[in-house]
Amino acid sequence: MSDEDADDDTGSESDAGVSSSGAAAVPVGVKLGSTRTVIALPGEHGTENRIIKTLTCMATYEDALTGEEKILYGEEAAREYPDRVEYMLRSGLPEDADRAEMTKTFFEAIIEEHDIPANSGVVYAIPTIDNPTGLENLQNVIENSSIGLELVESYPESLCGSIPAFGDDLEAIDEIFVAVNMGSTNLEASAYRRGEQLSPFTTGAVTGNEVDRMIANYVEEETQGRVNIDNQTAREYKEEHADFVDFEPFTDIIQQPGGGSHEFTIERSVMDAVNEYLDDAVDELANTFLPELANDYMKVYQLALDRPIAITGGMACIPGIVDEFEERLSAELNRDIEVIAADEPDIAPTIGAQRIAARLVETN
């Protein structure tokens, strides 16, 4: 994937990325995430990416006239059918055959609606999870999709998410560094040595979903039991209001079961939850992952901590979390640590995957 590899390609530049039909293959990056699915492909003018982002959920309903089963996905499904919407990748992977089939149906609906070309080279950003059955199910979804006729590859999500953090091209592939994926279902960490993944670490104990549950519990405590919110509302509070720099208390209104409404103000619940999350994440990295990395690859450990740590994932989108993470990890390790993130950490893995796809299509 380096420039040197591209120079060694025996095909002419005009033939690079051209399928047997004669049309140039389109490089596509995909992340099938537990909360959101993101797809990146070249825009209409080829100068910037077209980004497709939707909730990873679907609902089916029966057409009132024909009786035909219809499918809704994403925000529309969550809004209109909250009672039976299915988040098929809540654990990060399709756990069984039924969820794999739902994921396939969901993915094909996105492909069709957004006219993603079959003649494409597709790179998938894959979570680092020790779940052979789930990974096999996801592989089946990927291999049986209607896109990626030119090529299909997968790379670790934390590597893909680090690529936009390190620069405008594929500089991260030539680096030695640590990447941390702050996702909804897992906290992942890995070291990378010129693209090679070392000492992958995953825990489900520190997650964005757990933050949502904590926020819901803390709201109930803060309002002395007068307000109960679901996890979906708690996630919206987190995404809209969590801020390590300029958090401000906010007011919401709920409808009372017997009629009328109740207005309440949240001052502590959201930030208490995200502060606990960050402390736990730092503890896992400093006291579990990094010692394991040092034990397995001491020289890589030493070199990596002299380079920026890249963070990605939905939790990395909280304003100020990069600086706060840097400060807390530096204090825990008793050394200066630099932390970086892409401008949009939640879509960074897809952007990175699309850049890899573009290079592979070019050199294929």
XYZ file of C-alpha atoms in Angstrom:
364
model
C 0.000 0.000 0.000
C 2.994 2.329 -0.005
C 4.011 4.632 -2.829
C 6.892 2.266 -3.495
C 4.449 -0.623 -3.930
C 2.434 1.481 -6.357
C 5.571 2.215 -8.404
C 6.252 -1.530 -8.653
C 2.839 -2.177 -10.243
C 3.357 -3.611 -13.721
C 0.021 -2.345 -15.065
C -0.147 0.991 -16.832
C -1.720 3.954 -15.082
C -4.612 3.967 -17.541
C -5.445 0.335 -16.688
C -5.341 0.772 -12.895
C -8.632 -0.031 -11.210
C -10.381 -0.948 -14.454
C -12.682 -3.955 -14.334
C -13.229 -6.506 -17.067
C -16.179 -4.414 -18.276
C -13.811 -1.507 -18.972
C -15.308 0.832 -16.352
C -13.158 2.178 -13.543
C -13.957 0.537 -10.197
C -15.276 2.885 -7.507
C -13.383 2.812 -4.159
C -15.826 2.442 -1.260
C -15.255 2.401 2.502
C -17.813 0.781 4.810
C -18.281 0.552 8.552
C -21.233 -1.543 9.710
C -21.333 -0.176 13.230
C -23.330 -1.235 16.259
C -25.050 2.157 16.435
C -24.424 3.722 13.025
C -23.429 2.482 9.612
C -21.282 4.796 7.495
C -20.334 4.449 3.835
C -17.864 6.670 1.960
C -17.389 6.831 -1.791
C -16.255 9.473 -4.289
C -18.693 12.331 -4.783
C -20.225 13.354 -8.067
C -17.263 15.535 -9.038
C -14.614 13.250 -7.524
C -13.137 16.007 -5.357
C -14.660 15.021 -2.017
C -16.259 11.974 -0.520
C -19.957 11.358 -0.465
C -20.834 10.213 3.059
C -23.871 8.050 3.800
C -24.625 7.732 7.516
C -27.581 6.007 9.154
C -28.574 4.217 12.345
C -27.865 0.491 12.133
C -31.427 -0.612 12.645
C -34.448 -1.735 10.675
C -38.148 -2.440 11.009
C -40.558 -4.299 8.761
C -44.219 -3.549 8.214
C -47.034 -4.820 6.010
C -48.283 -2.707 3.130
C -51.923 -1.900 3.962
C -53.034 -2.383 0.345
C -50.949 -5.253 -0.998
C -49.974 -7.105 2.157
C -46.345 -7.009 0.938
C -43.625 -6.808 3.585
C -41.846 -3.455 3.441
C -38.583 -2.389 5.064
C -37.630 0.803 6.841
C -34.124 1.377 8.147
C -32.132 3.948 10.041
C -33.616 7.037 11.662
C -36.955 6.535 9.924
C -37.351 3.041 11.394
C -36.307 4.169 14.881
C -38.712 7.116 14.787
C -41.783 5.401 13.327
C -41.499 1.915 14.864
C -39.744 2.327 18.234
C -41.752 -0.616 19.584
C -40.223 -3.152 17.190
C -37.163 -1.623 15.568
C -34.204 -4.033 15.574
C -30.589 -3.012 16.172
C -29.040 -6.114 14.651
C -25.423 -5.306 15.570
C -25.839 -4.220 19.188
C -22.908 -6.430 20.238
C -20.817 -5.165 17.309
C -21.390 -8.281 15.178
C -24.365 -10.356 13.946
C -24.553 -12.961 16.700
C -26.643 -15.576 14.901
C -28.086 -16.520 11.515
C -31.225 -14.427 12.012
C -29.260 -11.268 12.787
C -26.897 -11.985 9.911
C -29.875 -12.198 7.557
C -31.305 -8.967 8.977
C -27.934 -7.273 8.521
C -27.812 -8.444 4.917
C -31.327 -7.114 4.278
C -30.473 -3.795 5.955
C -27.219 -3.412 4.002
C -28.822 -4.240 0.656
C -31.565 -1.673 1.326
C -28.894 1.017 1.811
C -27.002 -0.097 -1.293
C -30.153 0.048 -3.409
C -31.476 3.352 -2.096
C -28.148 5.143 -2.492
C -27.196 3.459 -5.768
C -23.799 2.267 -4.563
C -22.128 0.705 -7.613
C -21.557 -3.035 -7.847
C -18.392 -2.328 -9.831
C -16.475 -1.202 -6.770
C -13.500 -2.004 -4.620
C -14.766 -2.141 -1.048
C -12.797 -2.004 2.188
C -14.638 -2.734 5.416
C -13.548 -1.345 8.797
C -13.965 -4.341 11.128
C -14.079 -4.229 14.948
C -11.482 -6.140 16.955
C -13.700 -8.633 18.772
C -12.874 -12.201 19.822
C -16.103 -13.681 18.486
C -15.452 -16.206 15.684
C -19.145 -16.873 15.034
C -20.012 -13.197 14.810
C -17.022 -12.481 12.578
C -17.970 -15.376 10.299
C -21.539 -14.069 10.077
C -20.264 -10.592 9.201
C -17.931 -12.079 6.615
C -20.897 -13.836 5.012
C -22.819 -10.551 4.877
C -19.836 -8.846 3.243
C -19.084 -11.597 0.741
C -22.719 -11.937 -0.338
C -23.422 -8.232 -0.777
C -24.075 -6.832 -4.239
C -21.082 -4.461 -4.141
C -17.335 -5.087 -4.274
C -17.167 -6.966 -7.566
C -13.647 -5.587 -8.150
C -12.251 -6.401 -4.694
C -13.321 -6.869 -1.081
C -10.924 -6.418 1.835
C -11.223 -5.694 5.551
C -8.914 -3.873 7.960
C -9.129 -3.209 11.723
C -11.490 -0.368 12.546
C -8.985 1.331 14.851
C -6.369 1.379 12.068
C -8.853 2.782 9.549
C -9.987 5.412 12.047
C -6.401 6.503 12.701
C -5.658 7.217 9.041
C -7.512 10.589 8.871
C -6.044 11.543 12.264
C -2.457 11.265 10.980
C -2.847 13.135 7.707
C -4.531 13.545 4.360
C -3.275 10.320 2.810
C -2.165 6.953 4.273
C 0.635 8.196 6.520
C -0.612 6.066 9.429
C 0.263 2.890 7.533
C 3.961 3.777 7.835
C 3.774 4.713 11.530
C 4.341 2.881 14.815
C 1.598 4.021 17.174
C -1.257 3.075 19.502
C -4.886 3.420 18.427
C -7.920 3.463 20.713
C -11.442 2.904 19.437
C -14.043 4.357 21.823
C -17.089 2.583 20.476
C -20.652 1.931 21.556
C -20.156 -1.754 22.342
C -16.455 -2.055 23.140
C -13.324 -0.167 24.074
C -10.593 -1.392 21.727
C -6.869 -0.698 21.699
C -4.085 -1.951 19.468
C -0.534 -1.083 18.591
C 0.301 -0.789 14.909
C 3.718 -1.275 13.358
C 3.605 -0.152 9.729
C 0.066 -1.467 9.357
C 0.605 -4.678 11.352
C -1.766 -5.019 14.298
C -0.060 -5.969 17.587
C -1.503 -6.906 20.995
C -5.175 -6.193 20.180
C -7.206 -5.522 23.329
C -10.975 -5.384 23.735
C -13.250 -4.882 26.720
C -17.017 -4.630 26.905
C -16.864 -3.103 30.377
C -16.206 0.466 29.168
C -18.588 1.400 26.366
C -20.710 4.158 24.932
C -23.812 2.040 25.555
C -22.899 1.767 29.222
C -22.615 5.573 29.360
C -26.166 5.784 28.030
C -27.389 3.466 30.790
C -25.505 5.482 33.405
C -27.031 8.727 32.153
C -30.533 7.233 32.386
C -29.865 6.099 35.971
C -28.300 9.400 36.984
C -31.203 11.402 35.528
C -33.573 9.407 37.699
C -31.400 10.087 40.750
C -30.918 13.777 39.941
C -34.676 14.308 39.574
C -35.449 12.314 42.737
C -37.237 9.653 40.704
C -39.592 12.048 38.937
C -38.052 11.444 35.496
C -37.300 8.142 33.792
C -35.737 8.194 30.328
C -34.914 5.337 27.990
C -31.426 4.604 26.668
C -32.229 6.164 23.299
C -33.052 9.492 24.980
C -29.951 9.164 27.156
C -27.821 8.684 24.022
C -29.363 11.825 22.518
C -28.546 13.757 25.715
C -24.941 12.518 25.486
C -24.528 13.378 21.805
C -26.186 16.788 22.088
C -24.946 18.020 25.463
C -21.808 16.218 26.690
C -18.910 18.663 26.521
C -15.641 18.662 28.507
C -15.039 22.311 27.598
C -18.301 24.214 27.808
C -20.992 21.989 29.281
C -24.153 23.865 30.199
C -27.132 22.551 32.154
C -30.128 21.950 29.907
C -33.886 21.684 30.267
C -36.253 19.081 28.841
C -39.959 18.332 29.110
C -41.696 14.974 29.489
C -45.374 14.104 29.258
C -46.917 12.830 32.481
C -48.814 9.488 32.306
C -51.978 11.088 33.691
C -51.793 14.138 31.453
C -49.868 17.374 31.527
C -46.103 17.800 31.305
C -43.127 18.076 33.604
C -40.156 20.352 32.933
C -36.810 19.433 34.465
C -33.181 20.573 34.306
C -30.139 18.296 34.068
C -27.001 19.680 35.703
C -24.816 16.673 36.596
C -26.048 13.410 35.087
C -24.505 13.627 31.625
C -21.051 14.820 32.661
C -20.903 12.507 35.694
C -21.408 9.572 33.324
C -18.872 10.641 30.675
C -16.299 11.538 33.340
C -16.625 8.049 34.824
C -16.296 6.580 31.333
C -13.093 8.488 30.643
C -11.548 7.535 34.001
C -12.376 3.872 33.352
C -11.010 4.040 29.790
C -7.728 5.549 31.004
C -7.481 2.883 33.715
C -8.011 0.038 31.214
C -5.409 1.425 28.833
C -2.796 2.357 31.424
C -3.102 -0.685 33.645
C -4.189 -3.486 31.321
C -3.477 -2.831 27.640
C -0.166 -0.954 27.842
C 1.465 -3.397 30.308
C 0.461 -6.261 28.007
C 1.927 -4.413 25.020
C 5.161 -3.740 26.933
C 5.376 -7.404 27.898
C 4.858 -8.605 24.324
C 6.634 -5.883 22.339
C 8.803 -3.703 24.564
C 10.482 -1.790 21.729
C 7.160 -1.103 20.004
C 5.750 0.063 23.351
C 8.636 2.521 23.789
C 8.424 3.838 20.240
C 4.620 4.083 20.250
C 4.452 6.219 23.382
C 6.786 8.713 21.743
C 4.221 9.091 18.938
C 0.656 10.421 19.180
C -2.064 8.031 20.353
C -4.973 8.134 17.906
C -8.517 7.864 19.231
C -11.602 7.195 17.187
C -15.207 6.078 17.621
C -18.426 7.745 18.682
C -17.301 8.683 22.200
C -14.300 10.509 20.715
C -16.763 13.021 19.229
C -17.455 14.607 22.629
C -15.956 18.131 22.570
C -12.795 18.390 24.649
C -12.370 14.651 25.184
C -9.074 14.518 23.255
C -7.358 17.036 25.550
C -8.988 15.541 28.645
C -7.903 12.024 27.672
C -4.375 13.285 27.012
C -4.193 14.983 30.418
C -5.570 12.038 32.396
C -3.474 9.395 30.619
C -0.329 11.510 31.017
C -1.015 11.794 34.741
C -1.685 8.058 35.068
C 1.521 7.113 33.204
C 3.558 9.959 34.732
C 4.862 10.995 31.312
C 3.782 13.371 28.582
C 1.417 11.709 26.125
C 0.077 13.262 22.925
C -3.425 12.296 21.761
C -4.907 13.044 18.334
C -8.205 12.405 16.570
C -9.734 13.091 13.182
C -12.113 16.040 12.842
C -15.058 13.601 12.804
C -13.987 10.521 14.763
C -17.287 8.703 14.232
C -16.863 8.589 10.440
C -13.053 8.398 10.475
C -12.910 4.579 10.127
C -14.988 4.774 6.958
C -12.856 7.578 5.539
C -9.719 5.573 6.267
C -11.227 2.451 4.713
C -12.153 4.409 1.587
C -8.594 5.741 1.254
C -7.251 2.191 1.484
C -9.818 1.103 -1.110
C -8.696 3.887 -3.449
C -5.068 2.779 -3.168
C -5.962 -0.891 -3.699
C -8.143 -0.083 -6.726
C -5.355 2.045 -8.154
C -2.730 -0.698 -7.764
C -4.921 -3.746 -8.361
